[in-house]
Each structure stands twice: as structure tokens, then as C-alpha cells.
């Protein structure tokens, strides 16, 4: 597998953790910023050549920059949109084209329950995840007929750097638990999953709260 992120020390350490016990190279690190859109096609070619092909692609990169309720800041919104959505488009378009050609492959996008309603807390984070969810659905509808599977993952709260210091993390799960749910969904070729699964029920209720009530809530 190829692992991509910006922090090379963490990336190297993770690859080492995977490769050492196996006593062979299973994970190759690539330092990359998903907002470096122009480098994506070349890097995809390089990775595909190094791995000898590609059958699974996971877009996980995402940032949440907290913003106060009275703040409306374009710069923060742009950064979240670029990493959470535009970076996804930069990668998933060429990957989709490749899988379309080879009539096989699986795409996984890590979206969020946050994309299901426009809540007061983080408008552009919510919007970036709503856009990603919608884009993944379109990809699925386009690619299913070519034998390509697209999985949308909607996590609730997961205990990672992103949520560190946050309060009221209802139904929070570990990153390992979320990863296990995602692996199971990949193997079972699911289309959409919530992790933890309880969020399916929670979001069913949240989606149906009328606006007259929803706009008075403070979450
Ligand atoms: N934690 C939650 O409760 C939660 C809930 C719903 C959805 N999610 C989603 O789950 C995904 C993973 O988030 P997390 O909770 O694991 O947060 P995290 O611990 O902050 O991890 C974010 C990941 O994204 C990478 N990343 C950020 N900016 C990047 C960039 N410009 N280019 C390349 N990689 C970049 C980071 O690596 P580098 O910094 O090294 O680049 C890191 O691997 C995100 O898409 C997030 O929106 C999380």
C-alpha cells in the first residue's frame, strides 16, 4: 500500500510499524499535500507503477478548523474546502477514470455525519462533507455499471487529533474501532456506512427535525 500525508516523520513511523513485523515492504510513504492539485496525476502514475496496479483507493484527508458562532471567515472556509473537497476531486477524478478503464476497483471516501445538515457550529466543514457525500454518490451511480464500488463512510465522533479537547463527544469511538468498521464495509462492498452504527439512527432523527426547531438548537 501507499500512504500519503504531509508529516513525513509520522508517515515513516507508521510504515515502519506495518513493515517491520511483516519483515517485508508492505507500506510505502509519500509526502504529499492534497491541495497540491497539479502534482496528483503524476503521483498517481508513480504510485500505481510502484505498487504494480491499484485496486483500492481511500480518501481520508480532512481538516476541521473551529470557528466561533459570531465569526464568518473566508480564509478558514477556503482551507477546509480545499482539503476536504477539492483535494478529493483532484484525486478521485483520475482514480475513477483509471477504475472505469480497468472495469474494477473500489473507492472509499471518508465523509461525515456533519454533511447531513447545516448546523450552527461549523458551516463550511458541514458543507464540504455534504459536497463530498454527494460527489461520492454520483461516482457510485456512474461507476457501479462498470463493476467499480464506491463506499461513503460517515463517522460520528472518533477520538483523534481532530476531536482532542472537544466536549460532549456523544457515542465517541476509537480510531481503531472506526478503522475496523471501514475494513468490514470494504470487504462486504457496502455503499454507505455509519461508524459507530448508532449514528444511522441518530441521523435519521436529525434529518427529520423541522427547520423551525433545528435553527433554534445550539449544536
Ligand atoms: N474525528 C472525528 O470525529 C471525525 C468525524 C467525522 C469525520 N471525520 C473525518 O475523518 C477523516 C480523518 O480525520 P481524523 O479524525 O483522523 O483527523 P486527524 O487526526 O486530524 O487526521 C487528519 C488526516 O488528514 C491528513 N491531512 C490533513 N491535511 C492534509 C493535506 N493538506 N494534505 C494531505 N493530508 C492532509 C493528516 O495528515 P498530515 O497532517 O500529516 O498531512 C491526517 O492524516 C477526516 O476526513 C475527517 O473529516 C473525523
mmCIF file of C-alpha atoms and ligand atoms in Angstrom, residues 4-7 10 32-35 60-63 83-84 110-113 125 129 155-163, ligand 1:
data_model
loop_
_atom_site.group_PDB
_atom_site.id
_atom_site.type_symbol
_atom_site.label_atom_id
_atom_site.label_comp_id
_atom_site.label_asym_id
_atom_site.label_seq_id
_atom_site.Cartn_x
_atom_site.Cartn_y
_atom_site.Cartn_z
ATOM 1 C CA UNK A 4 0.131 9.750 1.781
ATOM 2 C CA UNK A 5 0.210 12.730 4.150
ATOM 3 C CA UNK A 6 2.264 15.851 4.843
ATOM 4 C CA UNK A 7 4.067 14.945 8.093
ATOM 5 C CA UNK A 10 4.627 10.239 11.330
ATOM 6 C CA UNK A 32 2.054 14.918 -0.235
ATOM 7 C CA UNK A 33 -0.273 17.845 0.338
ATOM 8 C CA UNK A 34 -3.689 17.173 -1.241
ATOM 9 C CA UNK A 35 -4.006 20.862 -2.125
ATOM 10 C CA UNK A 60 -9.284 10.256 4.203
ATOM 11 C CA UNK A 61 -7.649 13.698 4.381
ATOM 12 C CA UNK A 62 -9.748 16.220 6.231
ATOM 13 C CA UNK A 63 -9.439 19.221 8.499
ATOM 14 C CA UNK A 83 -8.543 19.765 1.801
ATOM 15 C CA UNK A 84 -11.940 18.151 2.405
ATOM 16 C CA UNK A 110 -14.286 9.398 4.477
ATOM 17 C CA UNK A 111 -17.107 11.908 4.746
ATOM 18 C CA UNK A 112 -19.012 12.667 7.976
ATOM 19 C CA UNK A 113 -22.408 12.765 9.638
ATOM 20 C CA UNK A 125 -16.918 21.890 7.373
ATOM 21 C CA UNK A 129 -18.656 16.982 3.765
ATOM 22 C CA UNK A 155 -18.226 8.713 11.057
ATOM 23 C CA UNK A 156 -19.818 10.283 14.109
ATOM 24 C CA UNK A 157 -17.270 11.267 16.755
ATOM 25 C CA UNK A 158 -13.914 9.485 16.587
ATOM 26 C CA UNK A 159 -11.207 10.088 19.198
ATOM 27 C CA UNK A 160 -8.388 11.547 17.105
ATOM 28 C CA UNK A 161 -6.361 14.765 16.970
ATOM 29 C CA UNK A 162 -9.361 16.387 15.282
ATOM 30 C CA UNK A 163 -11.635 15.930 18.296
HETATM 31 N N1 LIG B 1 -12.541 12.565 14.276
HETATM 32 C C1 LIG B 1 -13.835 12.649 14.028
HETATM 33 O O1 LIG B 1 -14.674 12.710 14.955
HETATM 34 C C2 LIG B 1 -14.351 12.617 12.612
HETATM 35 C C3 LIG B 1 -15.737 12.560 12.421
HETATM 36 C C4 LIG B 1 -16.246 12.520 11.128
HETATM 37 C C5 LIG B 1 -15.368 12.517 10.062
HETATM 38 N N2 LIG B 1 -14.011 12.594 10.278
HETATM 39 C C6 LIG B 1 -13.154 12.618 9.082
HETATM 40 O O2 LIG B 1 -12.202 11.572 9.189
HETATM 41 C C7 LIG B 1 -11.037 11.938 8.430
HETATM 42 C C8 LIG B 1 -9.808 11.719 9.289
HETATM 43 O O3 LIG B 1 -9.833 12.676 10.345
HETATM 44 P P1 LIG B 1 -9.203 12.386 11.792
HETATM 45 O O4 LIG B 1 -10.274 12.451 12.777
HETATM 46 O O5 LIG B 1 -8.336 11.162 11.747
HETATM 47 O O6 LIG B 1 -8.350 13.724 11.951
HETATM 48 P P2 LIG B 1 -6.783 13.919 12.129
HETATM 49 O O7 LIG B 1 -6.278 13.023 13.194
HETATM 50 O O8 LIG B 1 -6.589 15.388 12.267
HETATM 51 O O9 LIG B 1 -6.192 13.393 10.739
HETATM 52 C C9 LIG B 1 -6.326 14.140 9.554
HETATM 53 C C10 LIG B 1 -5.536 13.433 8.476
HETATM 54 O O10 LIG B 1 -5.620 14.214 7.273
HETATM 55 C C11 LIG B 1 -4.304 14.465 6.796
HETATM 56 N N3 LIG B 1 -4.284 15.770 6.142
HETATM 57 C C12 LIG B 1 -4.749 16.953 6.623
HETATM 58 N N4 LIG B 1 -4.498 17.945 5.759
HETATM 59 C C13 LIG B 1 -3.868 17.375 4.690
HETATM 60 C C14 LIG B 1 -3.351 17.884 3.469
HETATM 61 N N5 LIG B 1 -3.432 19.192 3.153
HETATM 62 N N6 LIG B 1 -2.761 17.007 2.610
HETATM 63 C C15 LIG B 1 -2.664 15.701 2.926
HETATM 64 N N7 LIG B 1 -3.149 15.156 4.056
HETATM 65 C C16 LIG B 1 -3.734 16.000 4.937
HETATM 66 C C17 LIG B 1 -3.427 14.448 8.048
HETATM 67 O O11 LIG B 1 -2.066 14.170 7.759
HETATM 68 P P3 LIG B 1 -0.950 15.355 7.710
HETATM 69 O O12 LIG B 1 -1.364 16.403 8.692
HETATM 70 O O13 LIG B 1 0.334 14.694 8.049
HETATM 71 O O14 LIG B 1 -0.968 15.839 6.293
HETATM 72 C C18 LIG B 1 -4.061 13.296 8.815
HETATM 73 O O15 LIG B 1 -3.596 12.060 8.357
HETATM 74 C C19 LIG B 1 -11.243 13.391 8.012
HETATM 75 O O16 LIG B 1 -11.688 13.450 6.670
HETATM 76 C C20 LIG B 1 -12.334 13.877 8.946
HETATM 77 O O17 LIG B 1 -13.074 14.957 8.391
HETATM 78 C C21 LIG B 1 -13.490 12.632 11.522
#
